[in-house]
PDB file of C-alpha atoms in Angstrom:
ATOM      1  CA  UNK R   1      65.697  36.810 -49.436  1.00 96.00           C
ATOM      2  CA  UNK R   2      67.949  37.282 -52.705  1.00 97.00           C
ATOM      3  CA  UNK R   3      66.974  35.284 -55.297  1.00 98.00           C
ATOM      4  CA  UNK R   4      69.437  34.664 -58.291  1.00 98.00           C
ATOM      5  CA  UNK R   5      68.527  32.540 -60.973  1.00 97.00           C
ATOM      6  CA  UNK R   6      70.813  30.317 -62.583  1.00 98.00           C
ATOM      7  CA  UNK R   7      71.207  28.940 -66.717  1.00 98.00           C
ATOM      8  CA  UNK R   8      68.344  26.865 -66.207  1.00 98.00           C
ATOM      9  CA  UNK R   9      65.004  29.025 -66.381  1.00 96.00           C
ATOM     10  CA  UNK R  10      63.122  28.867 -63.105  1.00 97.00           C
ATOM     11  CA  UNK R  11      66.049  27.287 -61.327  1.00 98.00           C
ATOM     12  CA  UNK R  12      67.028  29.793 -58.733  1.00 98.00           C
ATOM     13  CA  UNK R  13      69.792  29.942 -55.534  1.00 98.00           C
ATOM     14  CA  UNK R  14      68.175  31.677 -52.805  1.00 98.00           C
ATOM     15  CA  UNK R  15      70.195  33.269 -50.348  1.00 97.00           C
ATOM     16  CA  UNK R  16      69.249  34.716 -46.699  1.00 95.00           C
ATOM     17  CA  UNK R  17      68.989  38.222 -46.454  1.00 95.00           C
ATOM     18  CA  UNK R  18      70.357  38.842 -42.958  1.00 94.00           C
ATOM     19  CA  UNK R  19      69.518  41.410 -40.761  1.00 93.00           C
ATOM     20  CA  UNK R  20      73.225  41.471 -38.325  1.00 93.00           C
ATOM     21  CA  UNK R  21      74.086  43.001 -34.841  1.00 94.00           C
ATOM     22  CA  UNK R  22      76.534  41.770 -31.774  1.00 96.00           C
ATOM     23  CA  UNK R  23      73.773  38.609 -31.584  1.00 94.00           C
ATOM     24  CA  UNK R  24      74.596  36.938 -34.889  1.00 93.00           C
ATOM     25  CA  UNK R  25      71.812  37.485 -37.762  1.00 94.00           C
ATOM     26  CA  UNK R  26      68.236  37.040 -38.223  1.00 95.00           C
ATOM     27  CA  UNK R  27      66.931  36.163 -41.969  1.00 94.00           C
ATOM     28  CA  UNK R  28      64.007  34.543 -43.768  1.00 92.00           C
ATOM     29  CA  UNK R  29      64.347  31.190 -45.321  1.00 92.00           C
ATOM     30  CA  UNK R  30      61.111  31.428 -46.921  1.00 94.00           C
ATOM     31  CA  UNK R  31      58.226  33.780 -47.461  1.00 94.00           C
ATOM     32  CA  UNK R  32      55.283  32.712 -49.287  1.00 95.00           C
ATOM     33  CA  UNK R  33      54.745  36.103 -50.886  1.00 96.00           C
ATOM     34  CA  UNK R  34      58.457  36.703 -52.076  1.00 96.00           C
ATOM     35  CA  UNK R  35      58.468  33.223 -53.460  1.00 96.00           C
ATOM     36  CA  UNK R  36      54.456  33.815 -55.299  1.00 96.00           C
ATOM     37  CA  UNK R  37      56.606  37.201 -56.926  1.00 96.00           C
ATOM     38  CA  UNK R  38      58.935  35.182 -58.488  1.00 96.00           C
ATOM     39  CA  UNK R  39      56.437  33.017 -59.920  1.00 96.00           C
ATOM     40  CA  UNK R  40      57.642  29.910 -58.353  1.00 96.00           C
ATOM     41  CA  UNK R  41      55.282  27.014 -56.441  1.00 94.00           C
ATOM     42  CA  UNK R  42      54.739  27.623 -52.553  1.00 94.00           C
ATOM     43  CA  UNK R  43      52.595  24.550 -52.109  1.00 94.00           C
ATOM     44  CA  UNK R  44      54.425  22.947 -49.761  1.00 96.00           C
ATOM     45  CA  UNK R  45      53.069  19.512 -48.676  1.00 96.00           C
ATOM     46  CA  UNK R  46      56.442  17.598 -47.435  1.00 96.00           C
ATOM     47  CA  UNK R  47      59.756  18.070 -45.689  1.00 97.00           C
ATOM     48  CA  UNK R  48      62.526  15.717 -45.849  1.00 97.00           C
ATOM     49  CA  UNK R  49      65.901  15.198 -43.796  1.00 98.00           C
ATOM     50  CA  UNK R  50      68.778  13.453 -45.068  1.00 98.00           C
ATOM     51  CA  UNK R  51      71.843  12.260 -42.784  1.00 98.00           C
ATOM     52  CA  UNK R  52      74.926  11.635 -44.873  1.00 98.00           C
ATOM     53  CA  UNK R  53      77.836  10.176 -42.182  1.00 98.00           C
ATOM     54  CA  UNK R  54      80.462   9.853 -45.131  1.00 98.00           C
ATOM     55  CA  UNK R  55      81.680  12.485 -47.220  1.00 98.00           C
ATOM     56  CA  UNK R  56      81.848  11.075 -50.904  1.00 98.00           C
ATOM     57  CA  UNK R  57      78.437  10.062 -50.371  1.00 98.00           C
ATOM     58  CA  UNK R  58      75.927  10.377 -53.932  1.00 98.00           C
ATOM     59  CA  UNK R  59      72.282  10.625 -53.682  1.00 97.00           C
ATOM     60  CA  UNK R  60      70.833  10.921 -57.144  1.00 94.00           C
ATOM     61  CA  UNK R  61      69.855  11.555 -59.526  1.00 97.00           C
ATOM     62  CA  UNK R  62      66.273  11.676 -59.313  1.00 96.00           C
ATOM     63  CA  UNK R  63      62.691  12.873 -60.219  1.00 95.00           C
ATOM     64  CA  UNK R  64      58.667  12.301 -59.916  1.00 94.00           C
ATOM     65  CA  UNK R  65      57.107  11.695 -63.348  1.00 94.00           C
ATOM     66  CA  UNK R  66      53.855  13.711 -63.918  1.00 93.00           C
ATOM     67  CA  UNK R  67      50.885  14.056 -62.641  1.00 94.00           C
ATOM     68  CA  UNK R  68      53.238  13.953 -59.713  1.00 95.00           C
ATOM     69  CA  UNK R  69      56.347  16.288 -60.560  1.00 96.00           C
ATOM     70  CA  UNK R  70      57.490  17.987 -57.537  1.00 96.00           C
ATOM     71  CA  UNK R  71      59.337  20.758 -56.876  1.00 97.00           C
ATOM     72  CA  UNK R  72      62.473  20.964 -54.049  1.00 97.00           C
ATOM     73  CA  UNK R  73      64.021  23.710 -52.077  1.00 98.00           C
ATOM     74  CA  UNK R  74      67.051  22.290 -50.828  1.00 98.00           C
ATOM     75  CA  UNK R  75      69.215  23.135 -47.993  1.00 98.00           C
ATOM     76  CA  UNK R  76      72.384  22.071 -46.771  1.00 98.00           C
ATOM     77  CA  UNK R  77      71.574  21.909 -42.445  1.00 98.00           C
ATOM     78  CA  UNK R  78      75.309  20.363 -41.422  1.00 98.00           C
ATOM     79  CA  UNK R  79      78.133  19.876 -43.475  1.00 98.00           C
ATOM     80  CA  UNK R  80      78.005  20.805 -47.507  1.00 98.00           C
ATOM     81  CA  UNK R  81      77.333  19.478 -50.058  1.00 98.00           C
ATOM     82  CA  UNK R  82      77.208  20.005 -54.234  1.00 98.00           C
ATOM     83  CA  UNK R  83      73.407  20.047 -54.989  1.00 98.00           C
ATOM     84  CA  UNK R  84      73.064  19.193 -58.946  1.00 98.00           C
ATOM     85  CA  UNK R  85      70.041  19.958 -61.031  1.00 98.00           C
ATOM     86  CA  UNK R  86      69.299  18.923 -64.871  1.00 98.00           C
ATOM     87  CA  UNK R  87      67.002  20.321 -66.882  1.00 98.00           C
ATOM     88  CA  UNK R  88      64.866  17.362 -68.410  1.00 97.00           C
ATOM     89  CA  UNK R  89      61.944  19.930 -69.964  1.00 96.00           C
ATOM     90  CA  UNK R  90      61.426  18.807 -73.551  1.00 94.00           C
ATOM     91  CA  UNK R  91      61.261  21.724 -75.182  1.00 95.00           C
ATOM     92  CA  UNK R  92      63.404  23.660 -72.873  1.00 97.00           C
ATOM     93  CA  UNK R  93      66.300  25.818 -74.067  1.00 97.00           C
ATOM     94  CA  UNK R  94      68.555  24.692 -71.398  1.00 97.00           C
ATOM     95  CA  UNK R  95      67.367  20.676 -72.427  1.00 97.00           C
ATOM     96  CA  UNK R  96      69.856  18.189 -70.787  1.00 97.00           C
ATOM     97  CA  UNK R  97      71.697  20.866 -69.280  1.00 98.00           C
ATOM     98  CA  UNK R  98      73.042  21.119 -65.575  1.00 98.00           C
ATOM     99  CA  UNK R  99      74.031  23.213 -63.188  1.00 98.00           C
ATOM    100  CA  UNK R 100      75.985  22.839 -60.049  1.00 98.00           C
ATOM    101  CA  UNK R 101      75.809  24.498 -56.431  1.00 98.00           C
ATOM    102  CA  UNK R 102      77.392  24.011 -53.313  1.00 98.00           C
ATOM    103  CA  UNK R 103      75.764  24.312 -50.384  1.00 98.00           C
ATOM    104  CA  UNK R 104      76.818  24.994 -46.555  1.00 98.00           C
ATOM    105  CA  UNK R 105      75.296  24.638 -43.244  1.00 97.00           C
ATOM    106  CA  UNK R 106      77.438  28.213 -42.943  1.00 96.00           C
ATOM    107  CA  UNK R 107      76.167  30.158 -46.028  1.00 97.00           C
ATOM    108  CA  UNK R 108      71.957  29.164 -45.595  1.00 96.00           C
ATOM    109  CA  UNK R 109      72.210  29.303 -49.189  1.00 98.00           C
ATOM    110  CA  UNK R 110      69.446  27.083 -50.683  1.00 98.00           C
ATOM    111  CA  UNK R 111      68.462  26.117 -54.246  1.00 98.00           C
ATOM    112  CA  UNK R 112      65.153  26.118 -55.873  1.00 98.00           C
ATOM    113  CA  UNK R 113      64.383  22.934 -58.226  1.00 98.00           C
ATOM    114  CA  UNK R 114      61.308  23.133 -60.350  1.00 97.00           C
ATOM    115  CA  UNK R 115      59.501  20.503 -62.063  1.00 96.00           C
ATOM    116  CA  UNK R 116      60.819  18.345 -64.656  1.00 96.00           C
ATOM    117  CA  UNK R 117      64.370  18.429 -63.056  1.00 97.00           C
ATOM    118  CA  UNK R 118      66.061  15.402 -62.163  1.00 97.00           C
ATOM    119  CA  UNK R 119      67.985  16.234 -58.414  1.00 98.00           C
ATOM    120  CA  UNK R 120      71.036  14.964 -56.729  1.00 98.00           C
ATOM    121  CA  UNK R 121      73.621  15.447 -54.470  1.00 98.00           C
ATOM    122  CA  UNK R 122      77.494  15.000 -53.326  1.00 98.00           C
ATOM    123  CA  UNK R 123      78.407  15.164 -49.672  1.00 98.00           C
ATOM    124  CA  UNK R 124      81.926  17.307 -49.224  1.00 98.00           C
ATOM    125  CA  UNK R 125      82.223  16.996 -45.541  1.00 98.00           C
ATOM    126  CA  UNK R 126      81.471  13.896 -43.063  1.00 98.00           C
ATOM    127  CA  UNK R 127      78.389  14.071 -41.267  1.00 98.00           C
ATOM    128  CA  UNK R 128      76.206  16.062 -43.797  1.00 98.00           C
ATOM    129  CA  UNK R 129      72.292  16.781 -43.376  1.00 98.00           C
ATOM    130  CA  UNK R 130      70.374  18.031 -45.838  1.00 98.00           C
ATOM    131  CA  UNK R 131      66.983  19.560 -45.680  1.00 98.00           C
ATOM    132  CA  UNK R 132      64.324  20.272 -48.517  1.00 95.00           C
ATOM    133  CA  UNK R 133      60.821  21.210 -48.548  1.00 97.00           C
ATOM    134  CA  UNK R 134      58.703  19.312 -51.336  1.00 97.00           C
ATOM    135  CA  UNK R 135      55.235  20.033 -53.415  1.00 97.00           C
ATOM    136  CA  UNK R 136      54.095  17.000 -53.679  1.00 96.00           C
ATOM    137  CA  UNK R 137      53.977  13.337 -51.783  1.00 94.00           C
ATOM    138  CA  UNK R 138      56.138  10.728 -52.526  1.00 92.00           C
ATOM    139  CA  UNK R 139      54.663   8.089 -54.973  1.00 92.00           C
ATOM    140  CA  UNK R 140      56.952   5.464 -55.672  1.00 90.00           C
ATOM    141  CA  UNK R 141      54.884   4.792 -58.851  1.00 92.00           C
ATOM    142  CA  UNK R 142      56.032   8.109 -60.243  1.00 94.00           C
ATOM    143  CA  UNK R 143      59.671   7.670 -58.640  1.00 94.00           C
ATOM    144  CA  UNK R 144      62.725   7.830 -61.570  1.00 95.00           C
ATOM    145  CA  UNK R 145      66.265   7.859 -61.556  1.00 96.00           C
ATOM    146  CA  UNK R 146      68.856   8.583 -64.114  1.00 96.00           C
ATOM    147  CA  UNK R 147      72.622   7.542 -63.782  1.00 96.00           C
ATOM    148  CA  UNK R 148      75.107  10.164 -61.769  1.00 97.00           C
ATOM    149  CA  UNK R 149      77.837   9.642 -64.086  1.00 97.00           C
ATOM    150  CA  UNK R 150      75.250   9.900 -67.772  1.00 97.00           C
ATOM    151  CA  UNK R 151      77.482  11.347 -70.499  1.00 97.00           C
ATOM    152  CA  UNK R 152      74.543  12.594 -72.239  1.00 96.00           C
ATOM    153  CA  UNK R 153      74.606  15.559 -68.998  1.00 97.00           C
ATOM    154  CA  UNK R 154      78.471  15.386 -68.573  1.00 97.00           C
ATOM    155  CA  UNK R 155      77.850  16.115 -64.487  1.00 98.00           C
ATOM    156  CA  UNK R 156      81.413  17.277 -63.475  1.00 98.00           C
ATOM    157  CA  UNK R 157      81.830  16.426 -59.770  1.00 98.00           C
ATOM    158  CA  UNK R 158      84.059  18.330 -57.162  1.00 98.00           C
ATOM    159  CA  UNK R 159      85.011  14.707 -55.805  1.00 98.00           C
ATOM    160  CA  UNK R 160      84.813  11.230 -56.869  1.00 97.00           C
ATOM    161  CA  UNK R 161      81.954   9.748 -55.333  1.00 98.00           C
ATOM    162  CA  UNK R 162      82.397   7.282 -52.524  1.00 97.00           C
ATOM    163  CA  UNK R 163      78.820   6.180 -51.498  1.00 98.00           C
ATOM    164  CA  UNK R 164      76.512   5.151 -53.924  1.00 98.00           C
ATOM    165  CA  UNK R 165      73.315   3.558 -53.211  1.00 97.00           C
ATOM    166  CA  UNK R 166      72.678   0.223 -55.248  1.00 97.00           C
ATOM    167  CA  UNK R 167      69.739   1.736 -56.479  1.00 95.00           C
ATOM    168  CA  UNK R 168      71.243   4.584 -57.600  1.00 96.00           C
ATOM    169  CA  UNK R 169      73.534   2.331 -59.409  1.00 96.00           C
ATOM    170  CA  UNK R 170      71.263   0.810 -61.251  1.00 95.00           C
ATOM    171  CA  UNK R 171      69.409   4.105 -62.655  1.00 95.00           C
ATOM    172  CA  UNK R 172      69.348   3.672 -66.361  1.00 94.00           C
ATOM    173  CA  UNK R 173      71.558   5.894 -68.684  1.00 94.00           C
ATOM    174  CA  UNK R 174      69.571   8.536 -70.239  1.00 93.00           C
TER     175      UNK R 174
END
């Protein structure tokens, strides 16, 4: 795998290192050890599918409030999609700052979200499914959302958002 990470410390895109001949390719998507040398979280206790039938469609943005913080890897499985991340560490040198990646069902390129980053996501295609791996169990009691459009982040979208969830309508401004 080729890890690269982005503004936000601990943030990282991870791409598939493939291994090519006349049958296609043959990569890892994860590897407990390579992921342990980077110093990031390989407790993985939950996978999650999401099937997006609209392009335009927003999930987001959201977060678990400690003690139950989680961290994401996120893939795009069909379609793409523009995964966003913010950076909600007090303290943090990148504080309130974002960064944006798009991921393909074609590249395998996924991103790494630590804790204490609020998540979300923008379908570019109909028919998108995303797929991420998480470190800890839901708890709704935990559960937070902050608003997509928050000028206190300044999120700048590839598309104007078609599909947005009541709920993540209602997410209060930061």
């Amino acid at each position: 795998m080729i890890f690269t990470e982005t503004k936000l410390k601990g943030a990282y895109i991870i791409d598939v290192k493939r291994l090519e001949d006349e049958r296609g390719f043959f990569g890892r998507s994860y590897c407990e050890r390579e992921f342990e040398e980077y110093g990031l979280n390989v407790n993985v206790v939950q996978a999650n599918v999401s099937h997006n039938p609209q392009k335009g469609t927003l999930r987001g943005m959201h977060l678990q409030l400690a003690p139950n913080e989680e961290t994401k890897l996120v893939r795009c499985t069909r379609g793409a999609l523009f995964d966003v991340i913010v950076d909600l560490r007090e303290g943090s040198e990148t504080y309130k700052q974002w960064v944006g990646v798009e991921l393909t069902a074609d590249s395998f390129r996924m991103l790494y979200v630590p804790e204490g980053f609020a998540h979300g996501y923008l379908t570019l295609e109909d028919n998108t499914d995303a797929f991420y791996q998480v470190t800890q169990f839901y708890s709704p009691g935990s559960e937070k959302g902050l608003r997509w459009d928050d000028p206190a982040f300044n999120i700048e979208w590839p598309i104007e958002p078609q599909l947005i969830s009541e709920k993540d309508k209602s997410h209060p401004f930061f």
